[in-house]
Amino acid sequence: TARRAIAAACEMRDLLEEVPLGDLVLPAGMKFNIGIGIHYGDVTVGSIGSSDKTDYTVIGDSVNLASRLEGLTKTYGTQVLVSESMREDVLKNEANADEFTFRHLDDVRVKGKAEAVPIYAVDRSKDEFPPEYKDAYNKGMDLYKQGIWNLAKEYFEKALMAVEGDKAAKLMKSRCEDFIANPPEHWDGAIAFTTK
């Protein structure tokens, strides 16, 4: 189920500090980290290939979206990123409503998908980001999606005042600045990512 997948991802994230790194030497300023993208849907599973080379794998649109979400964890500065369908599946059961804290980050159009997908960070707790951050970020997102980038930028700046250095708010502020200078044609509120 969606709840179990997200719970497993959160447990992996929470146990990351306990992973023995042994002789692994990281460059100065770097730390061992993970990014997890979660989506669900129909997939093809099995041994795929020819007599020369086969691989037991999963393929399909849902696998591709999960992979794209995993790649976006770096862009938005979060460790666990889920699609809207995952969030909705968890929240349809009221018993799960308080188990996870979802934070809407953006609506993205990833490579291979025509439709925009709302994406959500799964935060460690309701207190990880203060209310003033959440309020400013959400207002900024609403204005951003409407194409009111000058005002949206101000709200993302307020979010950065509440959580200094937040990668998602920095990204959205920078994007607003770019769009103020060079408005995109045919704006529908979603940014397109063409790479993995």
Coordinates of N, CA, C and O in Angstrom, one line a residue:
T1 N 0.8 -1.2 0.0 CA 0.0 0.0 0.0 C 0.9 1.2 0.0 O 2.1 1.2 0.3
A2 N 0.2 2.4 -0.3 CA 1.0 3.7 -0.3 C 1.5 4.0 1.1 O 2.6 4.4 1.2
R3 N 0.7 3.7 2.1 CA 1.1 4.1 3.5 C 2.4 3.3 3.8 O 3.3 3.8 4.4
R4 N 2.4 2.0 3.5 CA 3.6 1.2 3.8 C 4.8 1.6 3.0 O 6.0 1.6 3.6
A5 N 4.7 2.0 1.8 CA 5.8 2.5 1.0 C 6.4 3.8 1.6 O 7.6 3.9 1.7
I6 N 5.5 4.7 1.9 CA 6.0 6.0 2.5 C 6.6 5.7 3.9 O 7.7 6.3 4.2
A7 N 6.0 4.8 4.7 CA 6.6 4.5 6.0 C 8.0 3.9 5.8 O 8.9 4.3 6.6
A8 N 8.2 3.0 4.9 CA 9.5 2.4 4.6 C 10.5 3.5 4.2 O 11.6 3.5 4.7
A9 N 10.1 4.4 3.3 CA 11.0 5.5 2.9 C 11.4 6.4 4.1 O 12.6 6.7 4.2
C10 N 10.4 6.7 5.0 CA 10.7 7.5 6.1 C 11.6 6.8 7.1 O 12.5 7.4 7.7
E11 N 11.4 5.5 7.3 CA 12.3 4.7 8.1 C 13.7 4.7 7.6 O 14.7 4.8 8.3
M12 N 13.9 4.5 6.3 CA 15.2 4.6 5.6 C 15.9 5.9 5.9 O 17.0 6.0 6.3
R13 N 15.1 7.0 5.7 CA 15.6 8.3 5.9 C 16.1 8.5 7.4 O 17.2 9.0 7.7
D14 N 15.2 8.0 8.3 CA 15.5 8.2 9.7 C 16.7 7.4 10.2 O 17.4 7.8 11.2
L15 N 17.0 6.3 9.6 CA 18.1 5.4 10.0 C 19.4 5.7 9.2 O 20.4 5.1 9.5
L16 N 19.4 6.7 8.4 CA 20.5 7.0 7.5 C 21.8 7.3 8.4 O 22.9 6.9 8.0
E17 N 21.6 8.0 9.5 CA 22.7 8.4 10.3 C 23.4 7.2 11.0 O 24.6 7.2 11.3
E18 N 22.7 6.1 11.0 CA 23.2 4.9 11.7 C 23.9 3.9 10.7 O 24.5 2.9 11.1
V19 N 23.9 4.2 9.4 CA 24.5 3.4 8.4 C 26.0 3.5 8.6 O 26.6 4.5 8.5
P20 N 26.7 2.3 8.8 CA 28.1 2.3 8.9 C 28.8 2.5 7.6 O 28.5 1.9 6.6
L21 N 29.6 3.6 7.5 CA 30.3 3.9 6.3 C 31.6 3.3 6.1 O 32.2 3.4 5.0
G22 N 32.1 2.6 7.2 CA 33.4 1.8 7.0 C 34.5 2.7 6.6 O 34.8 3.8 7.1
D23 N 35.1 2.3 5.5 CA 36.3 3.0 4.9 C 35.9 4.1 3.9 O 36.8 4.6 3.3
L24 N 34.6 4.3 3.7 CA 34.2 5.3 2.8 C 34.6 6.7 3.2 O 34.4 7.1 4.3
V25 N 35.4 7.4 2.3 CA 35.9 8.7 2.6 C 35.1 9.7 1.7 O 35.2 9.5 0.5
L26 N 34.4 10.6 2.3 CA 33.6 11.6 1.5 C 34.5 12.8 1.4 O 35.2 13.2 2.3
P27 N 34.3 13.5 0.2 CA 35.0 14.8 0.1 C 34.6 15.8 1.1 O 33.5 15.7 1.7
A28 N 35.4 16.8 1.4 CA 35.1 17.8 2.4 C 33.8 18.5 2.1 O 33.5 18.8 1.0
G29 N 33.0 18.6 3.2 CA 31.7 19.3 3.0 C 30.6 18.4 2.5 O 29.4 18.8 2.5
M30 N 30.9 17.2 2.2 CA 29.9 16.2 1.6 C 29.5 15.3 2.8 O 30.2 15.0 3.6
K31 N 28.2 14.8 2.7 CA 27.7 13.8 3.6 C 26.9 12.7 2.9 O 26.4 13.0 1.8
F32 N 26.9 11.6 3.4 CA 26.1 10.5 2.8 C 24.7 10.8 2.9 O 24.1 11.1 4.0
N33 N 24.0 10.7 1.8 CA 22.6 11.1 1.7 C 21.8 10.2 0.8 O 22.4 9.5 0.0
I34 N 20.5 10.3 0.8 CA 19.6 9.5 -0.1 C 18.5 10.4 -0.6 O 18.2 11.4 0.0
G35 N 17.9 10.0 -1.7 CA 16.7 10.6 -2.2 C 15.8 9.5 -2.7 O 16.2 8.5 -3.3
I36 N 14.5 9.6 -2.3 CA 13.5 8.5 -2.6 C 12.3 9.2 -3.2 O 11.7 10.1 -2.7
G37 N 12.0 8.7 -4.4 CA 10.8 9.1 -5.1 C 9.8 8.0 -5.2 O 10.1 6.8 -5.5
I38 N 8.5 8.3 -4.8 CA 7.5 7.2 -4.8 C 6.3 7.6 -5.6 O 5.7 8.7 -5.4
H39 N 5.8 6.7 -6.4 CA 4.6 6.8 -7.2 C 4.1 5.4 -7.4 O 4.9 4.4 -7.2
Y40 N 2.9 5.2 -7.7 CA 2.4 3.9 -8.0 C 1.5 3.9 -9.2 O 0.9 4.9 -9.6
G41 N 1.3 2.7 -9.8 CA 0.5 2.5 -11.0 C 0.8 1.2 -11.6 O 1.6 0.4 -11.1
D42 N 0.3 1.0 -12.8 CA 0.5 -0.2 -13.6 C 1.9 -0.3 -14.1 O 2.5 0.7 -14.6
V43 N 2.5 -1.5 -14.0 CA 3.9 -1.7 -14.5 C 4.0 -3.1 -15.1 O 3.1 -3.9 -14.9
T44 N 5.0 -3.3 -15.9 CA 5.3 -4.6 -16.4 C 6.5 -5.2 -15.6 O 7.5 -4.5 -15.5
V45 N 6.3 -6.4 -15.1 CA 7.3 -7.0 -14.2 C 7.7 -8.3 -14.8 O 6.8 -9.1 -15.3
G46 N 9.0 -8.6 -14.9 CA 9.4 -10.0 -15.3 C 10.8 -9.9 -16.0 O 11.5 -8.9 -16.0
S47 N 11.1 -11.1 -16.6 CA 12.4 -11.2 -17.3 C 12.2 -10.6 -18.7 O 11.3 -11.0 -19.5
I48 N 12.9 -9.5 -19.0 CA 12.7 -8.8 -20.2 C 14.0 -8.8 -21.0 O 15.1 -8.6 -20.4
G49 N 13.9 -9.0 -22.3 CA 15.1 -9.0 -23.1 C 15.1 -10.1 -24.2 O 14.0 -10.5 -24.6
S50 N 16.2 -10.6 -24.6 CA 16.3 -11.6 -25.6 C 17.2 -12.7 -25.1 O 17.6 -12.7 -23.9
S51 N 17.4 -13.7 -25.9 CA 18.2 -14.9 -25.5 C 19.6 -14.5 -25.2 O 20.3 -15.1 -24.4
D52 N 20.1 -13.4 -25.8 CA 21.5 -12.9 -25.5 C 21.6 -12.2 -24.2 O 22.6 -12.3 -23.5
K53 N 20.6 -11.4 -23.8 CA 20.6 -10.7 -22.6 C 19.2 -10.5 -22.0 O 18.3 -10.0 -22.7
T54 N 19.0 -11.0 -20.8 CA 17.8 -10.8 -20.1 C 18.0 -10.1 -18.8 O 19.1 -10.2 -18.2
D55 N 17.0 -9.5 -18.3 CA 17.0 -8.8 -17.0 C 15.7 -8.9 -16.3 O 14.7 -8.7 -17.0
Y56 N 15.7 -9.2 -15.1 CA 14.4 -9.2 -14.3 C 14.2 -7.8 -13.8 O 15.0 -7.3 -13.0
T57 N 13.2 -7.1 -14.3 CA 13.0 -5.7 -14.0 C 11.6 -5.3 -14.0 O 10.7 -6.1 -14.3
V58 N 11.3 -4.0 -13.8 CA 10.0 -3.4 -13.9 C 10.1 -2.3 -14.9 O 11.1 -1.5 -14.9
I59 N 9.2 -2.1 -15.8 CA 9.1 -1.0 -16.7 C 7.7 -0.5 -16.8 O 6.8 -1.1 -16.4
G60 N 7.7 0.8 -17.3 CA 6.3 1.4 -17.4 C 6.4 2.8 -17.0 O 7.3 3.3 -16.4
D61 N 5.3 3.5 -17.3 CA 5.1 4.9 -17.0 C 5.3 5.2 -15.6 O 5.9 6.2 -15.2
S62 N 4.7 4.4 -14.7 CA 4.7 4.6 -13.3 C 6.2 4.5 -12.7 O 6.6 5.2 -11.8
V63 N 6.9 3.6 -13.3 CA 8.3 3.4 -12.9 C 9.1 4.6 -13.3 O 9.9 5.2 -12.5
N64 N 8.9 5.1 -14.5 CA 9.6 6.3 -15.0 C 9.3 7.5 -14.1 O 10.2 8.3 -13.7
L65 N 8.0 7.7 -13.7 CA 7.6 8.9 -12.8 C 8.3 8.7 -11.5 O 8.9 9.7 -11.0
A66 N 8.3 7.6 -10.9 CA 9.0 7.4 -9.6 C 10.5 7.7 -9.7 O 11.1 8.4 -8.8
S67 N 11.1 7.3 -10.8 CA 12.5 7.6 -11.0 C 12.7 9.1 -11.2 O 13.7 9.7 -10.7
R68 N 11.8 9.8 -11.9 CA 12.0 11.2 -12.0 C 11.8 11.9 -10.7 O 12.5 12.9 -10.4
L69 N 10.9 11.4 -9.9 CA 10.7 12.0 -8.5 C 12.0 11.9 -7.7 O 12.4 12.8 -7.0
E70 N 12.6 10.7 -7.8 CA 13.8 10.5 -7.0 C 14.9 11.5 -7.5 O 15.6 12.1 -6.6
G71 N 15.0 11.7 -8.8 CA 15.9 12.7 -9.3 C 15.6 14.1 -8.8 O 16.5 14.9 -8.5
L72 N 14.4 14.5 -8.6 CA 14.0 15.8 -8.2 C 14.2 16.1 -6.7 O 14.1 17.2 -6.2
T73 N 14.5 15.0 -5.9 CA 14.8 15.2 -4.5 C 16.0 16.2 -4.3 O 16.0 17.0 -3.4
K74 N 16.9 16.1 -5.2 CA 18.1 16.9 -5.1 C 17.7 18.4 -5.5 O 18.2 19.3 -4.8
T75 N 16.9 18.5 -6.5 CA 16.5 19.9 -6.9 C 15.7 20.6 -5.8 O 16.0 21.8 -5.6
Y76 N 14.9 19.9 -5.1 CA 14.0 20.6 -4.1 C 14.6 20.5 -2.7 O 14.0 21.0 -1.7
G77 N 15.7 19.8 -2.5 CA 16.3 19.7 -1.2 C 15.6 18.9 -0.2 O 15.5 19.2 1.0
T78 N 15.0 17.8 -0.6 CA 14.2 16.9 0.3 C 14.6 15.5 0.1 O 15.1 15.1 -1.0
Q79 N 14.4 14.6 1.1 CA 14.9 13.2 0.9 C 13.7 12.3 0.4 O 14.0 11.3 -0.2
V80 N 12.5 12.6 0.7 CA 11.4 11.8 0.3 C 10.4 12.6 -0.4 O 9.9 13.6 0.1
L81 N 10.1 12.2 -1.7 CA 9.2 13.0 -2.6 C 8.2 12.0 -3.1 O 8.5 11.0 -3.6
V82 N 6.9 12.4 -3.0 CA 5.8 11.6 -3.5 C 4.9 12.3 -4.5 O 4.8 13.5 -4.4
S83 N 4.2 11.5 -5.3 CA 3.3 12.1 -6.2 C 1.9 12.4 -5.5 O 1.7 11.9 -4.4
E84 N 1.1 13.1 -6.1 CA -0.2 13.4 -5.5 C -1.0 12.2 -5.3 O -1.7 12.0 -4.3
S85 N -1.0 11.2 -6.2 CA -1.8 10.0 -6.1 C -1.3 9.2 -4.8 O -2.2 8.6 -4.2
M86 N 0.0 9.2 -4.5 CA 0.4 8.6 -3.3 C -0.2 9.3 -2.0 O -0.7 8.6 -1.1
R87 N -0.1 10.6 -2.0 CA -0.6 11.4 -0.9 C -2.1 11.1 -0.7 O -2.6 10.9 0.4
E88 N -2.8 11.2 -1.8 CA -4.3 11.0 -1.8 C -4.6 9.6 -1.3 O -5.6 9.4 -0.5
D89 N -3.9 8.6 -1.7 CA -4.1 7.2 -1.3 C -4.0 7.1 0.3 O -4.8 6.4 0.9
V90 N -2.9 7.7 0.8 CA -2.7 7.7 2.2 C -3.8 8.4 3.0 O -4.3 8.0 4.0
L91 N -4.2 9.6 2.5 CA -5.1 10.5 3.2 C -6.6 10.0 3.1 O -7.4 10.5 3.9
K92 N -6.9 9.1 2.2 CA -8.3 8.7 2.1 C -8.7 7.8 3.3 O -9.8 7.7 3.6
N93 N -7.7 7.3 4.0 CA -8.0 6.5 5.2 C -7.7 7.5 6.4 O -6.5 7.9 6.6
E94 N -8.7 7.9 7.1 CA -8.6 8.9 8.1 C -7.6 8.5 9.2 O -7.0 9.3 9.9
A95 N -7.4 7.2 9.4 CA -6.5 6.7 10.4 C -5.1 7.1 10.1 O -4.2 7.2 11.0
N96 N -4.8 7.3 8.8 CA -3.4 7.7 8.4 C -3.2 9.2 8.3 O -2.1 9.6 8.1
A97 N -4.2 10.0 8.5 CA -4.2 11.4 8.3 C -3.0 12.1 9.1 O -2.4 13.1 8.6
D98 N -2.7 11.7 10.3 CA -1.7 12.3 11.1 C -0.4 11.6 11.1 O 0.6 12.0 11.7
E99 N -0.3 10.5 10.3 CA 1.0 9.7 10.3 C 2.1 10.4 9.6 O 3.3 10.3 10.0
F100 N 1.8 11.1 8.5 CA 2.8 11.8 7.7 C 2.5 13.3 7.5 O 1.3 13.7 7.5
T101 N 3.5 14.1 7.3 CA 3.3 15.5 7.0 C 3.8 15.7 5.6 O 4.9 15.6 5.2
F102 N 2.8 16.1 4.8 CA 3.0 16.3 3.4 C 3.1 17.8 3.1 O 2.4 18.6 3.7
R103 N 4.1 18.2 2.3 CA 4.3 19.6 2.0 C 4.3 19.8 0.5 O 5.2 19.3 -0.2
H104 N 3.4 20.5 -0.1 CA 3.3 20.7 -1.5 C 4.5 21.6 -2.0 O 4.6 22.7 -1.5
L105 N 5.3 21.1 -2.9 CA 6.5 21.8 -3.3 C 6.3 22.5 -4.7 O 6.7 23.6 -4.9
D106 N 5.6 21.8 -5.6 CA 5.5 22.3 -7.0 C 4.6 21.4 -7.8 O 4.2 20.3 -7.3
D107 N 4.2 21.9 -9.0 CA 3.6 21.1 -10.0 C 4.6 21.0 -11.1 O 5.0 22.0 -11.6
V108 N 5.0 19.8 -11.5 CA 6.0 19.6 -12.5 C 5.5 18.7 -13.6 O 4.6 17.9 -13.5
R109 N 6.1 19.0 -14.8 CA 5.8 18.2 -15.9 C 7.2 17.5 -16.2 O 8.1 18.2 -16.7
V110 N 7.3 16.2 -15.9 CA 8.5 15.5 -16.1 C 8.7 14.9 -17.5 O 7.7 14.8 -18.2
K111 N 9.9 14.6 -17.9 CA 10.2 14.0 -19.2 C 9.3 12.8 -19.4 O 9.2 11.9 -18.5
G112 N 8.6 12.7 -20.5 CA 7.8 11.6 -20.8 C 6.3 11.7 -20.4 O 5.5 10.8 -20.6
K113 N 6.0 12.8 -19.7 CA 4.6 13.0 -19.2 C 4.1 14.3 -19.7 O 4.7 15.3 -19.6
A114 N 2.9 14.3 -20.3 CA 2.2 15.5 -20.8 C 1.5 16.3 -19.7 O 1.5 17.5 -19.7
E115 N 1.0 15.6 -18.7 CA 0.2 16.2 -17.6 C 1.2 16.6 -16.5 O 2.1 15.9 -16.2
A116 N 0.9 17.7 -15.9 CA 1.6 18.2 -14.7 C 1.3 17.3 -13.5 O 0.1 16.8 -13.4
V117 N 2.3 17.1 -12.7 CA 2.1 16.2 -11.5 C 2.4 17.0 -10.2 O 3.6 17.5 -10.1
P118 N 1.5 17.2 -9.3 CA 1.8 17.9 -8.1 C 2.7 17.0 -7.3 O 2.5 15.8 -7.2
I119 N 3.8 17.6 -6.7 CA 4.8 16.8 -5.9 C 4.8 17.3 -4.5 O 4.6 18.5 -4.2
Y120 N 5.0 16.3 -3.6 CA 5.0 16.6 -2.1 C 6.2 16.0 -1.4 O 6.6 14.9 -1.7
A121 N 6.8 16.9 -0.6 CA 7.8 16.4 0.3 C 7.1 15.7 1.5 O 6.0 16.1 1.9
V122 N 7.8 14.7 2.0 CA 7.3 14.0 3.3 C 8.2 14.5 4.4 O 9.4 14.0 4.4
D123 N 7.8 15.4 5.2 CA 8.6 16.0 6.2 C 8.7 15.0 7.4 O 7.8 14.2 7.6
R124 N 9.7 15.3 8.3 CA 9.9 14.4 9.5 C 8.7 14.6 10.5 O 8.4 13.7 11.2
S125 N 8.2 15.8 10.6 CA 7.2 16.1 11.6 C 6.4 17.4 11.2 O 6.9 18.1 10.3
K126 N 5.3 17.6 11.8 CA 4.6 18.9 11.6 C 5.4 20.1 12.0 O 5.2 21.2 11.5
D127 N 6.4 19.9 12.9 CA 7.1 21.0 13.4 C 8.4 21.3 12.7 O 9.2 22.2 13.0
E128 N 8.7 20.4 11.7 CA 10.0 20.6 11.0 C 10.1 22.0 10.3 O 11.1 22.6 10.2
F129 N 8.9 22.4 9.8 CA 8.9 23.8 9.1 C 7.8 24.6 9.9 O 6.7 24.1 10.1
P130 N 8.2 25.8 10.3 CA 7.3 26.6 11.2 C 6.1 27.0 10.3 O 6.1 27.1 9.1
P131 N 5.0 27.4 11.0 CA 3.7 27.8 10.3 C 3.9 29.0 9.4 O 3.4 29.1 8.3
E132 N 4.8 29.9 9.8 CA 5.0 31.1 9.0 C 5.7 30.7 7.6 O 5.4 31.3 6.6
Y133 N 6.5 29.7 7.7 CA 7.2 29.2 6.4 C 6.1 28.6 5.6 O 6.0 28.9 4.4
K134 N 5.3 27.7 6.1 CA 4.3 27.0 5.3 C 3.3 28.0 4.7 O 2.9 27.9 3.6
D135 N 2.8 28.9 5.5 CA 1.9 29.9 5.1 C 2.5 30.7 3.9 O 1.8 30.9 2.9
A136 N 3.7 31.2 4.1 CA 4.3 32.0 3.0 C 4.6 31.2 1.8 O 4.3 31.6 0.6
Y137 N 5.0 30.0 1.9 CA 5.3 29.1 0.8 C 4.0 28.8 0.0 O 4.0 28.9 -1.2
N138 N 3.0 28.4 0.7 CA 1.7 28.1 0.1 C 1.1 29.3 -0.7 O 0.6 29.1 -1.8
K139 N 1.2 30.5 0.0 CA 0.7 31.7 -0.7 C 1.5 32.0 -2.0 O 1.0 32.3 -3.0
G140 N 2.9 31.8 -1.8 CA 3.7 32.0 -2.9 C 3.4 31.0 -4.1 O 3.4 31.4 -5.3
M141 N 3.2 29.8 -3.8 CA 2.8 28.8 -4.8 C 1.5 29.1 -5.5 O 1.4 29.0 -6.7
D142 N 0.5 29.6 -4.7 CA -0.8 30.0 -5.4 C -0.6 31.1 -6.4 O -1.1 31.0 -7.5
L143 N 0.2 32.1 -6.0 CA 0.4 33.2 -6.8 C 1.3 32.8 -8.0 O 1.1 33.3 -9.2
Y144 N 2.3 32.0 -7.8 CA 3.2 31.5 -8.8 C 2.4 30.8 -9.9 O 2.6 31.0 -11.1
K145 N 1.5 29.9 -9.5 CA 0.7 29.1 -10.5 C -0.2 30.1 -11.3 O -0.5 29.8 -12.4
Q146 N -0.6 31.2 -10.7 CA -1.4 32.1 -11.4 C -0.6 33.1 -12.3 O -1.2 33.8 -13.1
G147 N 0.7 33.0 -12.2 CA 1.6 33.8 -13.0 C 1.8 35.2 -12.4 O 2.2 36.1 -13.1
I148 N 1.5 35.4 -11.1 CA 1.8 36.7 -10.5 C 3.1 36.5 -9.8 O 3.2 36.5 -8.5
W149 N 4.2 36.5 -10.5 CA 5.5 36.2 -10.1 C 6.1 37.2 -9.1 O 6.9 36.9 -8.2
N150 N 5.8 38.5 -9.4 CA 6.4 39.5 -8.5 C 6.0 39.4 -7.1 O 6.7 39.5 -6.1
L151 N 4.7 39.1 -6.9 CA 4.1 38.9 -5.5 C 4.5 37.6 -5.0 O 4.9 37.5 -3.8
A152 N 4.5 36.6 -5.8 CA 5.0 35.2 -5.4 C 6.4 35.3 -4.8 O 6.7 34.7 -3.8
K153 N 7.2 36.0 -5.5 CA 8.7 36.1 -5.1 C 8.7 36.7 -3.7 O 9.5 36.2 -2.9
E154 N 7.9 37.6 -3.3 CA 7.9 38.2 -2.0 C 7.6 37.2 -1.0 O 8.1 37.1 0.1
Y155 N 6.6 36.3 -1.3 CA 6.2 35.3 -0.3 C 7.3 34.2 -0.2 O 7.6 33.7 0.9
F156 N 8.0 33.9 -1.3 CA 9.1 32.9 -1.2 C 10.2 33.5 -0.4 O 10.9 32.8 0.4
E157 N 10.4 34.8 -0.5 CA 11.4 35.5 0.4 C 11.0 35.4 1.8 O 11.9 35.2 2.7
K158 N 9.7 35.6 2.1 CA 9.3 35.4 3.5 C 9.5 34.0 4.0 O 9.9 33.8 5.2
A159 N 9.3 33.0 3.2 CA 9.5 31.6 3.5 C 11.0 31.4 3.9 O 11.4 30.8 4.8
L160 N 11.9 32.1 3.1 CA 13.3 32.0 3.3 C 13.7 32.7 4.6 O 14.7 32.3 5.3
M161 N 13.0 33.7 5.0 CA 13.3 34.4 6.3 C 12.9 33.4 7.4 O 13.5 33.4 8.5
A162 N 11.8 32.6 7.2 CA 11.4 31.7 8.3 C 12.3 30.5 8.4 O 12.6 30.0 9.5
V163 N 12.8 30.0 7.2 CA 13.7 28.8 7.2 C 14.8 29.2 6.2 O 14.8 29.0 5.0
E164 N 15.9 29.8 6.8 CA 17.0 30.3 6.1 C 17.7 29.1 5.3 O 17.9 28.0 5.8
G165 N 17.9 29.3 4.0 CA 18.6 28.3 3.2 C 17.8 27.2 2.7 O 18.3 26.3 2.0
D166 N 16.4 27.3 2.8 CA 15.6 26.3 2.3 C 15.7 26.2 0.8 O 15.5 27.2 0.1
K167 N 16.1 25.0 0.3 CA 16.4 24.9 -1.1 C 15.1 25.1 -2.0 O 15.2 25.7 -3.1
A168 N 14.0 24.6 -1.6 CA 12.8 24.7 -2.4 C 12.3 26.2 -2.5 O 12.0 26.6 -3.6
A169 N 12.4 26.9 -1.4 CA 12.0 28.3 -1.5 C 13.0 29.1 -2.3 O 12.6 30.0 -3.0
K170 N 14.3 28.8 -2.2 CA 15.3 29.5 -3.0 C 15.0 29.2 -4.5 O 15.1 30.1 -5.3
L171 N 14.7 28.0 -4.8 CA 14.4 27.6 -6.2 C 13.2 28.4 -6.7 O 13.3 28.9 -7.8
M172 N 12.2 28.4 -6.0 CA 11.0 29.1 -6.4 C 11.2 30.6 -6.5 O 10.7 31.2 -7.5
K173 N 11.9 31.2 -5.6 CA 12.2 32.6 -5.7 C 13.0 32.9 -7.0 O 12.7 33.8 -7.7
S174 N 14.0 32.1 -7.2 CA 14.9 32.3 -8.4 C 14.0 32.1 -9.7 O 14.2 32.8 -10.7
R175 N 13.1 31.1 -9.7 CA 12.3 30.9 -10.8 C 11.4 32.1 -11.1 O 11.2 32.5 -12.2
C176 N 10.8 32.7 -10.0 CA 10.0 33.9 -10.1 C 10.8 35.0 -10.8 O 10.3 35.7 -11.6
E177 N 12.1 35.2 -10.3 CA 12.9 36.3 -10.9 C 13.1 36.0 -12.3 O 13.1 37.0 -13.1
D178 N 13.4 34.8 -12.7 CA 13.6 34.5 -14.2 C 12.3 34.8 -15.0 O 12.4 35.3 -16.1
F179 N 11.1 34.4 -14.4 CA 9.9 34.6 -15.1 C 9.5 36.0 -15.2 O 8.8 36.5 -16.1
I180 N 9.8 36.8 -14.2 CA 9.6 38.3 -14.2 C 10.3 38.9 -15.4 O 9.8 39.7 -16.2
A181 N 11.6 38.5 -15.5 CA 12.4 39.0 -16.6 C 12.1 38.4 -18.0 O 12.1 39.2 -19.0
N182 N 11.7 37.2 -18.0 CA 11.4 36.5 -19.3 C 10.1 35.6 -19.1 O 10.3 34.4 -18.9
P183 N 9.0 36.2 -19.2 CA 7.7 35.4 -18.9 C 7.6 34.2 -19.9 O 7.9 34.4 -21.1
P184 N 7.3 33.0 -19.4 CA 7.1 31.9 -20.4 C 5.8 32.1 -21.2 O 4.9 32.7 -20.7
E185 N 5.9 31.5 -22.4 CA 4.7 31.5 -23.2 C 3.7 30.4 -22.7 O 4.2 29.4 -22.3
H186 N 2.4 30.7 -22.8 CA 1.4 29.6 -22.5 C 1.6 29.1 -21.1 O 1.6 27.8 -20.9
W187 N 1.7 29.9 -20.1 CA 1.9 29.5 -18.7 C 0.7 28.7 -18.2 O -0.4 29.2 -18.3
D188 N 0.9 27.5 -17.7 CA -0.2 26.8 -17.1 C 0.1 26.4 -15.6 O -0.6 25.6 -15.1
G189 N 1.1 27.0 -15.1 CA 1.4 26.8 -13.6 C 2.3 25.7 -13.3 O 2.6 25.4 -12.2
A190 N 2.8 25.0 -14.3 CA 3.7 23.9 -14.1 C 5.0 24.1 -14.9 O 5.0 24.5 -16.0
I191 N 6.1 23.7 -14.2 CA 7.4 23.8 -14.9 C 7.7 22.4 -15.5 O 7.4 21.4 -15.0
A192 N 8.4 22.5 -16.6 CA 8.8 21.2 -17.3 C 10.2 20.9 -17.0 O 11.1 21.7 -17.1
F193 N 10.5 19.6 -16.7 CA 11.8 19.1 -16.5 C 12.1 18.1 -17.6 O 11.3 17.2 -17.8
T194 N 13.1 18.4 -18.4 CA 13.4 17.6 -19.6 C 14.5 16.5 -19.4 O 14.8 15.7 -20.2
T195 N 15.1 16.6 -18.2 CA 16.1 15.6 -17.9 C 15.7 14.7 -16.7 O 14.8 15.1 -16.0
K196 N 16.4 13.7 -16.5 CA 16.1 12.7 -15.4 C 16.6 13.2 -14.1 O 17.6 13.8 -14.0

